[in-house]
mmCIF file of C-alpha atoms in Angstrom:
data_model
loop_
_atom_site.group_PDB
_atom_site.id
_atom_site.type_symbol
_atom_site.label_atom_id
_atom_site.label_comp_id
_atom_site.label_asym_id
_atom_site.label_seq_id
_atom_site.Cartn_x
_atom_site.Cartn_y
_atom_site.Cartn_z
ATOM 1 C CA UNK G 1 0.000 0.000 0.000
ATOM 2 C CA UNK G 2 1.706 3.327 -0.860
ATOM 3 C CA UNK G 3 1.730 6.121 1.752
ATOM 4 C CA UNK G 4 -1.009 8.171 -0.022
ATOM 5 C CA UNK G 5 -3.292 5.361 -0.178
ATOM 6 C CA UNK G 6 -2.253 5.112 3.770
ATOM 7 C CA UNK G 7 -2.762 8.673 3.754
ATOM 8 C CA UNK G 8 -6.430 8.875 2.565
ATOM 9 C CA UNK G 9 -7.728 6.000 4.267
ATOM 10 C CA UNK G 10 -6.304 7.839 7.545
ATOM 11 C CA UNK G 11 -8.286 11.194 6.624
ATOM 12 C CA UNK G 12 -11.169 9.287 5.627
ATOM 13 C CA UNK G 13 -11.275 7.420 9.011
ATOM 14 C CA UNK G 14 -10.995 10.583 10.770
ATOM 15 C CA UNK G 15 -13.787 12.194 9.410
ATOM 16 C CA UNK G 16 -16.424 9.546 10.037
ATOM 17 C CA UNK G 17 -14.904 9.572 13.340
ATOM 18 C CA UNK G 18 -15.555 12.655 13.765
ATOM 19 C CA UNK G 19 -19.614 12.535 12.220
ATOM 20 C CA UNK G 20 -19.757 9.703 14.843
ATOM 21 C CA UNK G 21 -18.384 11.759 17.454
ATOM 22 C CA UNK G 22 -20.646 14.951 17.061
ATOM 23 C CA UNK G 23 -24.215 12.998 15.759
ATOM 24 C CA UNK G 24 -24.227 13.384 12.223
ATOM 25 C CA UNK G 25 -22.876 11.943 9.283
ATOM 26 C CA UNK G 26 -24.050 14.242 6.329
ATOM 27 C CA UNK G 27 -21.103 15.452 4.159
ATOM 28 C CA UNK G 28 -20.791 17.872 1.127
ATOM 29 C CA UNK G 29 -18.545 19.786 -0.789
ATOM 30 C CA UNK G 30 -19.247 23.060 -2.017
ATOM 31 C CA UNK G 31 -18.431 23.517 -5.923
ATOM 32 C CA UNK G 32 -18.840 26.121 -8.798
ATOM 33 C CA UNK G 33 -21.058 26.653 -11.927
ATOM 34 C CA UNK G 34 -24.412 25.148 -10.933
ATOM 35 C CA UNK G 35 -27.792 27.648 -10.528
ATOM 36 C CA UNK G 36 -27.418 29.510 -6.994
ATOM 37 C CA UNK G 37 -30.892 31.062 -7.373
ATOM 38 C CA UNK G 38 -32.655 28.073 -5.663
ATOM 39 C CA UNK G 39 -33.616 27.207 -1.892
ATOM 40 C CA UNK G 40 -33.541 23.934 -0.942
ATOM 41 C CA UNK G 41 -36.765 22.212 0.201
ATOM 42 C CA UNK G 42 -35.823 20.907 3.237
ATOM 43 C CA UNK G 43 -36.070 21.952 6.463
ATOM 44 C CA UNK G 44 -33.628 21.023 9.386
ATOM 45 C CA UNK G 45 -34.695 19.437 12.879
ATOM 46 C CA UNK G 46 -33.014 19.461 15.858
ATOM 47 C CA UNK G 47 -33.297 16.614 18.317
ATOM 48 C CA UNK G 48 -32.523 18.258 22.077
ATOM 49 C CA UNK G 49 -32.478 16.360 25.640
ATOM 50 C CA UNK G 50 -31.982 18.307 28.973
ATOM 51 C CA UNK G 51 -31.829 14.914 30.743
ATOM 52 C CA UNK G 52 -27.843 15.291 31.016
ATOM 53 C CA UNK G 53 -27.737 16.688 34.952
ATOM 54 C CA UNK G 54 -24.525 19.301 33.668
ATOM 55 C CA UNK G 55 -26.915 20.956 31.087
ATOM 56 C CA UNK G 56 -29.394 22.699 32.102
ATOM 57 C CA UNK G 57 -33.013 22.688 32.426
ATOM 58 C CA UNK G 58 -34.042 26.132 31.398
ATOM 59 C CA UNK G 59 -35.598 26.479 28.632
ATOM 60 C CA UNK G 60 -34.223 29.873 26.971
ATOM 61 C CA UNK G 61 -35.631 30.849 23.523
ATOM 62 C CA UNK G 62 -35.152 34.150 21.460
ATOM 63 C CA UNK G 63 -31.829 35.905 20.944
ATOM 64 C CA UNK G 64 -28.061 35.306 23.006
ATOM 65 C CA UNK G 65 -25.496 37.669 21.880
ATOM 66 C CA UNK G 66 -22.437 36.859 23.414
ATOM 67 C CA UNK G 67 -19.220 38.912 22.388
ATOM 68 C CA UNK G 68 -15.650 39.335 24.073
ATOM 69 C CA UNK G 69 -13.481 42.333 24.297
ATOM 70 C CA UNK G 70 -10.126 43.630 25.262
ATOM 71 C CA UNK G 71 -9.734 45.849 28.721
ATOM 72 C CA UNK G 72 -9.210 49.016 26.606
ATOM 73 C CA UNK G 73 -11.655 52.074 26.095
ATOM 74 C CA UNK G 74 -12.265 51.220 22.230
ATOM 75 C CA UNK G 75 -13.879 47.378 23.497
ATOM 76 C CA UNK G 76 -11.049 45.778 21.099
ATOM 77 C CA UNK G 77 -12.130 42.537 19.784
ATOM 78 C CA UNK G 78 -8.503 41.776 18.416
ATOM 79 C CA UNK G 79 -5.245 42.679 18.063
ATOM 80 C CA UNK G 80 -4.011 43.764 14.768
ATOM 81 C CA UNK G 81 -0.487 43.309 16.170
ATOM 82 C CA UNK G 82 -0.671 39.393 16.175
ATOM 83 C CA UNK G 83 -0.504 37.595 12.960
ATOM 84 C CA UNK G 84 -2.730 34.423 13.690
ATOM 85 C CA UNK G 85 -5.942 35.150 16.076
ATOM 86 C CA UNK G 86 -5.602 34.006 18.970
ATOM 87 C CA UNK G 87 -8.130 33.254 21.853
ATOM 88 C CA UNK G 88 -7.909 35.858 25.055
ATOM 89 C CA UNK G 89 -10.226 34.889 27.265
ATOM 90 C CA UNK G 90 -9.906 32.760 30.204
ATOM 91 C CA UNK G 91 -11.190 28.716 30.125
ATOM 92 C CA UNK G 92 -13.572 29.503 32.423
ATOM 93 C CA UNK G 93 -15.009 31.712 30.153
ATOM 94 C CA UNK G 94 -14.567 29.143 27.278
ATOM 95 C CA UNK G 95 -16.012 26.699 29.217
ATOM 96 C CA UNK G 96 -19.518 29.374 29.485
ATOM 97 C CA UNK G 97 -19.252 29.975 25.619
ATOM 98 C CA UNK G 98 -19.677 26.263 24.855
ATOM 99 C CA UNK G 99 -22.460 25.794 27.621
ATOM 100 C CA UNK G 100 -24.156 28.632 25.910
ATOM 101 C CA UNK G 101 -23.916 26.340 22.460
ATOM 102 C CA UNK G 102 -25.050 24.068 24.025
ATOM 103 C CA UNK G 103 -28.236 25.834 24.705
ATOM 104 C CA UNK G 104 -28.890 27.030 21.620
ATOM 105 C CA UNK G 105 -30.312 25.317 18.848
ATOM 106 C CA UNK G 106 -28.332 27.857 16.513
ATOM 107 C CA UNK G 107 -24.978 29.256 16.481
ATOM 108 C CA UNK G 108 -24.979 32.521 14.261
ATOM 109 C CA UNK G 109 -21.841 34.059 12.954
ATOM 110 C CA UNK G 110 -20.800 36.702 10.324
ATOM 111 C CA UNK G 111 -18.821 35.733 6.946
ATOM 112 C CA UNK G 112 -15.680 37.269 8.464
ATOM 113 C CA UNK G 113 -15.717 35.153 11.742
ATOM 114 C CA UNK G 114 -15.533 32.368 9.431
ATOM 115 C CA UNK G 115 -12.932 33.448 7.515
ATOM 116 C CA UNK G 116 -10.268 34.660 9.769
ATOM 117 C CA UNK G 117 -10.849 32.229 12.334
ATOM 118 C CA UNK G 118 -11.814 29.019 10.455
ATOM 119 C CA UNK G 119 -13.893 28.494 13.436
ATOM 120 C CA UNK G 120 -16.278 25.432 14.093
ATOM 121 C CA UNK G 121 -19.070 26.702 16.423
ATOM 122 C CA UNK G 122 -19.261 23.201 17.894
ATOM 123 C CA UNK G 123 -20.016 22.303 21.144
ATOM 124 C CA UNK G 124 -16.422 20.847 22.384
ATOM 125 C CA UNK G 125 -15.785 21.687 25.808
ATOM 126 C CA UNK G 126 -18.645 20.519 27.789
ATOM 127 C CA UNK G 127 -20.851 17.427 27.102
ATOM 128 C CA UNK G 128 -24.598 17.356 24.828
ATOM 129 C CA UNK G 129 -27.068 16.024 26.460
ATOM 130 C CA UNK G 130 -28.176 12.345 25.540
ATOM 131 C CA UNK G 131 -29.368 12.377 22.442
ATOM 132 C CA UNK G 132 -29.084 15.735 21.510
ATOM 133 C CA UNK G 133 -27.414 17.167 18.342
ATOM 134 C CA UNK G 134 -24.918 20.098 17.475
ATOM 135 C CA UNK G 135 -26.563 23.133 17.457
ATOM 136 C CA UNK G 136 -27.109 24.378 13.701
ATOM 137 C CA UNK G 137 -24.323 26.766 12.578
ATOM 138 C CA UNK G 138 -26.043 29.912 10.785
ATOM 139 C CA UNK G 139 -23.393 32.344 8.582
ATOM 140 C CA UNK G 140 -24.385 35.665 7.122
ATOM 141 C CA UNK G 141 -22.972 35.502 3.959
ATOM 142 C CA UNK G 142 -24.465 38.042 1.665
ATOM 143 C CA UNK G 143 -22.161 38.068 -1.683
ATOM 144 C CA UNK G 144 -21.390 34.461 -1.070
ATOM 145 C CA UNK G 145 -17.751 35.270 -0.725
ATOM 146 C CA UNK G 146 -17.066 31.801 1.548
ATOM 147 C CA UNK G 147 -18.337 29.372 -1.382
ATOM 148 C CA UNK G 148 -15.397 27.608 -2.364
ATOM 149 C CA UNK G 149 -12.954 28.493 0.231
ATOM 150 C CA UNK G 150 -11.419 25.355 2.714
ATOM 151 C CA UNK G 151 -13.331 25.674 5.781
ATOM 152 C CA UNK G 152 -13.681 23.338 8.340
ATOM 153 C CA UNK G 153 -17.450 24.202 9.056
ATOM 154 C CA UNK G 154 -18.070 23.066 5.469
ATOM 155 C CA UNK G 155 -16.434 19.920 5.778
ATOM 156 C CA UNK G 156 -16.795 18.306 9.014
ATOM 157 C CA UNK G 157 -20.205 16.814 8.025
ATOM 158 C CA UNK G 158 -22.418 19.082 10.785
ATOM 159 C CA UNK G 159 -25.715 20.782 9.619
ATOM 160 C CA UNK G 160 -25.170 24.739 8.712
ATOM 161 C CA UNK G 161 -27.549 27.112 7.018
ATOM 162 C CA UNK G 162 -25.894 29.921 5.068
ATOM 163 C CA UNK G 163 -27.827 33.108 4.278
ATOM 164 C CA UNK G 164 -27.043 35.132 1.103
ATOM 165 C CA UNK G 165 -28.337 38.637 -0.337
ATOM 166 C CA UNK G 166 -30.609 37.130 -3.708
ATOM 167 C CA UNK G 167 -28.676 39.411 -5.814
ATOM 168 C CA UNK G 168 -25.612 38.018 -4.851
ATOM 169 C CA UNK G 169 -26.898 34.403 -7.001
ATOM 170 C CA UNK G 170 -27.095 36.648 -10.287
ATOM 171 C CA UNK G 171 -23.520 38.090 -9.921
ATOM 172 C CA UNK G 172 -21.979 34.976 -8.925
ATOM 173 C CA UNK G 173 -21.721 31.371 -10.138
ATOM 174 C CA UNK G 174 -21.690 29.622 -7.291
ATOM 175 C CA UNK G 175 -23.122 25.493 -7.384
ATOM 176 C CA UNK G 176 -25.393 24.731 -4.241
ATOM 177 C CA UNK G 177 -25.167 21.326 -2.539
ATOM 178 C CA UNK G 178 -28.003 19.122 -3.312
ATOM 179 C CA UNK G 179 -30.979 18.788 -0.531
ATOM 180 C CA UNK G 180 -28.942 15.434 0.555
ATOM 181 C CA UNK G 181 -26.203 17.425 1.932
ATOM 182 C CA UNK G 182 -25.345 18.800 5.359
ATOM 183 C CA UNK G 183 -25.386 22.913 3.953
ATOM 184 C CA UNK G 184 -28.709 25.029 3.144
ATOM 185 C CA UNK G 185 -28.505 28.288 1.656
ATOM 186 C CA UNK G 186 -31.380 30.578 1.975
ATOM 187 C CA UNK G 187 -31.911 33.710 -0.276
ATOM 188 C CA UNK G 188 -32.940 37.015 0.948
ATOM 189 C CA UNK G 189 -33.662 40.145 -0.097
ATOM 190 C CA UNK G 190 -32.075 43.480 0.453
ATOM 191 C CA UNK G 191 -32.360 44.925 3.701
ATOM 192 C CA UNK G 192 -34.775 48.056 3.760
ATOM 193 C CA UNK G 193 -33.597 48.891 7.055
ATOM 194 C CA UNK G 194 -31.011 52.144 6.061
ATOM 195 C CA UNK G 195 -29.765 52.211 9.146
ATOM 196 C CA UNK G 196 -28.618 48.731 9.322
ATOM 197 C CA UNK G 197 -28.010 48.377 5.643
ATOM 198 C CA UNK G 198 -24.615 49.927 6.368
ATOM 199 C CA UNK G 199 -24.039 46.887 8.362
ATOM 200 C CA UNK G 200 -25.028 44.163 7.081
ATOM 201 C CA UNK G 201 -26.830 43.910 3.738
ATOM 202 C CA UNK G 202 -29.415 41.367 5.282
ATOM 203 C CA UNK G 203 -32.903 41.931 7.841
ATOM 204 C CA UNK G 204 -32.054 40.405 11.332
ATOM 205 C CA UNK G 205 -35.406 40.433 11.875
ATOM 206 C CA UNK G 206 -36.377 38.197 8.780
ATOM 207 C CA UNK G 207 -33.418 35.716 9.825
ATOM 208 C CA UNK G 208 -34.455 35.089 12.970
ATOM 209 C CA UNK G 209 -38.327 34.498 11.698
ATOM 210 C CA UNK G 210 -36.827 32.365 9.138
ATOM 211 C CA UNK G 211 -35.094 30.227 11.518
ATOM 212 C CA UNK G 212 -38.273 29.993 13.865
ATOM 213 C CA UNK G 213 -39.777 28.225 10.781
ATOM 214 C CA UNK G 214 -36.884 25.850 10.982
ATOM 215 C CA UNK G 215 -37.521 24.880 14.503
ATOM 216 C CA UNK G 216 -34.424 26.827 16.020
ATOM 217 C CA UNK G 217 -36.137 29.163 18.634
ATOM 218 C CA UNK G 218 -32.862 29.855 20.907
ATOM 219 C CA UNK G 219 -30.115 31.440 18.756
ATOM 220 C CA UNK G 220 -26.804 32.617 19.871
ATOM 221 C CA UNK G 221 -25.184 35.254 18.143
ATOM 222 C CA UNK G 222 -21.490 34.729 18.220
ATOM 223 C CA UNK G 223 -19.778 37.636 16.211
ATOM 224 C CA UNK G 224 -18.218 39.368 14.748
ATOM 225 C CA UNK G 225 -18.741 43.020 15.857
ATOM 226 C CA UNK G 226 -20.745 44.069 12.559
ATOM 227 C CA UNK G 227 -23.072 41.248 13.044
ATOM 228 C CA UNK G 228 -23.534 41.975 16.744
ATOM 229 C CA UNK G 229 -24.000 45.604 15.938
ATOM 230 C CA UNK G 230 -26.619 44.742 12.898
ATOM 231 C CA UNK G 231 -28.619 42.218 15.397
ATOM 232 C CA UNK G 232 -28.526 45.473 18.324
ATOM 233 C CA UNK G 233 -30.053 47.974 15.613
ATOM 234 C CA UNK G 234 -32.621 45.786 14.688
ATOM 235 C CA UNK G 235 -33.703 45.295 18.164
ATOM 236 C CA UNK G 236 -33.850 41.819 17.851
ATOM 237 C CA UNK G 237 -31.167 40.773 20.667
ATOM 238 C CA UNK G 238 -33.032 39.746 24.050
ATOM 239 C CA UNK G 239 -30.215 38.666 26.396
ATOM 240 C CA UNK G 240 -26.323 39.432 25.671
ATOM 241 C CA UNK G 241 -23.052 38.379 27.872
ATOM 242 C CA UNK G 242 -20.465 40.634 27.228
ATOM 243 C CA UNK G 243 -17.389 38.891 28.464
ATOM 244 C CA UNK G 244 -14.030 41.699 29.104
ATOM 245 C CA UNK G 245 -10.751 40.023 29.223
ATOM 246 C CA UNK G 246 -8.055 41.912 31.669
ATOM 247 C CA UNK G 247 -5.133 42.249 28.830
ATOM 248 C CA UNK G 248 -5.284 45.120 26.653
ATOM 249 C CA UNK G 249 -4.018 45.357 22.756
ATOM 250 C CA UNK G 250 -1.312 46.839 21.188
ATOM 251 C CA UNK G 251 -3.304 47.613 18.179
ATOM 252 C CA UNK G 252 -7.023 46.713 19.047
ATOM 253 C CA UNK G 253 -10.180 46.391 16.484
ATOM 254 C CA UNK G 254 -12.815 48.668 17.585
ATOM 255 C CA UNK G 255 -15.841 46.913 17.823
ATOM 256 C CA UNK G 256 -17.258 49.969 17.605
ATOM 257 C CA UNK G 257 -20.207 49.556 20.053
ATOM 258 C CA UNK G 258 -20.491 50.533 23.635
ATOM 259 C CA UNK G 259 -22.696 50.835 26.387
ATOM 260 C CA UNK G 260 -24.532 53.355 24.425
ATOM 261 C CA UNK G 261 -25.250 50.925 21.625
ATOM 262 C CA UNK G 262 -26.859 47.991 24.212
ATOM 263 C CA UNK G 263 -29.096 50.827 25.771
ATOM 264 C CA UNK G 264 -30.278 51.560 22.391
ATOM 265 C CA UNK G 265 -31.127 48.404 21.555
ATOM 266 C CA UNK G 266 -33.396 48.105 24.609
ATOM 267 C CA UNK G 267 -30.744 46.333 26.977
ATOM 268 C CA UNK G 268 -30.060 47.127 30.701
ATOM 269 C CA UNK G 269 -27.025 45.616 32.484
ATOM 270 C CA UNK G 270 -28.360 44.105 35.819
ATOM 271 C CA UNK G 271 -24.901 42.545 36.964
ATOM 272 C CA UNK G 272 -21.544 41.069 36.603
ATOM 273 C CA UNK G 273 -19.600 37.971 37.392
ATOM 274 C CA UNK G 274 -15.740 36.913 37.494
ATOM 275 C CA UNK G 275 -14.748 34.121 35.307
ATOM 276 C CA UNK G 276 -10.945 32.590 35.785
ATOM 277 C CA UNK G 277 -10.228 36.592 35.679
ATOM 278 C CA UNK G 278 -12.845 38.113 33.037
ATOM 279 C CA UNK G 279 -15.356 40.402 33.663
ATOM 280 C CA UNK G 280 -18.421 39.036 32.181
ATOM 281 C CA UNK G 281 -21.086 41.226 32.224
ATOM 282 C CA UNK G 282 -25.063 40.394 32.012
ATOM 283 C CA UNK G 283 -27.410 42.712 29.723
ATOM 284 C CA UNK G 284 -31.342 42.318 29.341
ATOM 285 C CA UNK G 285 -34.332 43.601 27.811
ATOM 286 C CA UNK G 286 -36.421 46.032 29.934
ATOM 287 C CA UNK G 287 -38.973 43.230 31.396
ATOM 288 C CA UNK G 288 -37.142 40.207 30.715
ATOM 289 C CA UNK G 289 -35.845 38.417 33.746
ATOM 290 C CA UNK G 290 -32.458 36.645 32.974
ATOM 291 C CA UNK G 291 -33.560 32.848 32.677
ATOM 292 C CA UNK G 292 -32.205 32.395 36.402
ATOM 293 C CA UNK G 293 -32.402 35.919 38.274
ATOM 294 C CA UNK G 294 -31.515 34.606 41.361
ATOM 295 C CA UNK G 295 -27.975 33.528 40.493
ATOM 296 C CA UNK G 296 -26.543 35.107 37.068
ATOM 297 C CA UNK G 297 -23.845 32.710 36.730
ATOM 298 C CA UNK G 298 -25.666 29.629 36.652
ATOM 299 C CA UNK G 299 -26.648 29.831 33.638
ATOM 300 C CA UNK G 300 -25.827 29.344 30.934
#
C-alpha cells in the first residue's frame, strides 16, 4: 500500500470519526457553476435532551449575543499586532461559551468570523445532552464570498444554514449542494432597514423568523462586531453576555459599540460575574428576567 493510499484512508477514518463523534454523518462539498438562485426544500430538525444533569433545564428561547473584548476604552475585539488570532479569554469563560452552544439550537456568525478564524461553532468543551445534536451553525454571507474556500465548518459533516443577499446568485456562479447534503442556503432580499443596511446587507429580523420556521427558537449570536452591531439595531437581541478580558491590545479592532449601543437596543445591564479573571457582564431587555435571576452565573 503506498503512503497516499495510507494517507487517505487515515483522513477518511478521521472524518467519520468525527460525524460519529458529534451525531451526524451528512457530508458535502461546495463547488462552482451550478444555478445559486434556488432554496432547498428541506427543512432542518433538531433533536434536544436536557436529561444530562450538567446541562441545564431552562428552557431559553429568542436571541443570546455573546461577544468578548479587550480591557481598553475602544472594546477591542482583536489585536491587529498578532498575525494568527488568537483566543484571550480565560477557560472559564470558554467553558460558558460552549455551555451557551449548548443551549442554543443555533450558532450565528458573520462571513468574516468564518474566515479569519476558520472556526467550528461546535459544542467541544462541555458534554450534549443524551441524544441531543450540534446546534445548527447559521453564517451571514451576503455576496457568497465563503463558497469555495477550505473551511472546516463546510467539511466536518455538521448541519449549517448559510444566508445570502438574492442578488448576490445573479452576480456569482456559485453550485449549491443538493438537498442530501449537510449545507442550506437561503436567499434574501435586500435589507430596507437604512440604518442597518450599512451593516449588514441582510434583515435580522427576517433571519431570525426564518429560523423559527426551521424549529431553532434559541439562537446565539457569536460575532463578529458588525453582526452583533446589525442584530442590536434591529432590536432583535433579548439577552447578551459581554465577556471583558483583563489584557489590553497593542493595536485593538474597535468593535465599535459601547454601552450606548446595548441601551439603544433596549438592553439594561443588571450585573456582573468573574470568570478565571474576566469580567463578564449580564445585559437584558427592559422586562425580561435573565432565565435564572436569582444567580446570574448559573446559567448558561
Amino acid at each position: 500500500m503506498t503512503m497516499a493510499l495510507k494517507l487517505s484512508l487515515w483522513a477518511a477514518l478521521l472524518s467519520l470519526a468525527t460525524a460519529f463523534m458529534h451525531g451526524s454523518s451528512c457530508q458535502h462539498t461546495l463547488k462552482k457553476n451550478v444555478d445559486a438562485k434556488s432554496e432547498p426544500s428541506y427543512v432542518l430538525k433538531l433533536s434536544a435532551s436536557e436529561e444530562n444533569n450538567e446541562q441545564s433545564t431552562t428552557k431559553v428561547t429568542g436571541v443570546t449575543l455573546k461577544m468578548a473584548f479587550d480591557s481598553s476604552p475602544v472594546w477591542g475585539v482583536a489585536d491587529l499586532s498578532e498575525t494568527k488570532s488568537e483566543r484571550f479569554t480565560s477557560p472559564e469563560s470558554l467553558d460558558m461559551v460552549h455551555r451557551l452552544r449548548r443551549d442554543s439550537s443555533a450558532v450565528l456568525v458573520g462571513r468574516g468570523t468564518v474566515e479569519f478564524d476558520n472556526c467550528s461553532l461546535s459544542v467541544r468543551r462541555v458534554e450534549l445532552g443524551e441524544g441531543q445534536e450540534q446546534p445548527v451553525r447559521v453564517i451571514l454571507d451576503p455576496s457568497l464570498s465563503l463558497v469555495g474556500g477550505e473551511y472546516a465548518i463546510f467539511n466536518d459533516g455538521l448541519k449549517t444554514i448559510v444566508y445570502y443577499s438574492q442578488s448576490a446568485a445573479q452576480d456569482k456562479d456559485v453550485s449549491l449542494p443538493s438537498s442530501d447534503d449537510c449545507v442550506t442556503f437561503v436567499p434574501l432580499a435586500q435589507s430596507d432597514d437604512e440604518k442597518n443596511d450599512k451593516i449588514l446587507s441582510l434583515s435580522p429580523s427576517e433571519i431570525v423568523q426564518d429560523l423559527a420556521t426551521r424549529g431553532l427558537t434559541h439562537i446565539m449570536v457569536e460575532g463578529g462586531p458588525a453582526t452583533a452591531r446589525a442584530f442590536l439595531h434591529s432590536g432583535v437581541v433579548d439577552r447578551a453576555i459581554l465577556v471583558r478580558a483583563p489584557v489590553e491590545f497593542q493595536e485593538p479592532v474597535p468593535a465599535q459599540m459601547d454601552e450606548d449601543t446595548m441601551k439603544t437596543a433596549g438592553l439594561n445591564m443588571i450585573g456582573t460575574t468573574e470568570m478565571g479573571g474576566d469580567v463578564v457582564e449580564y445585559w437584558t431587555r427592559e422586562g425580561l428576567e435573565w432565565p435564572n435571576p436569582d444567580d446570574l452565573s448559573s446559567w448558561p
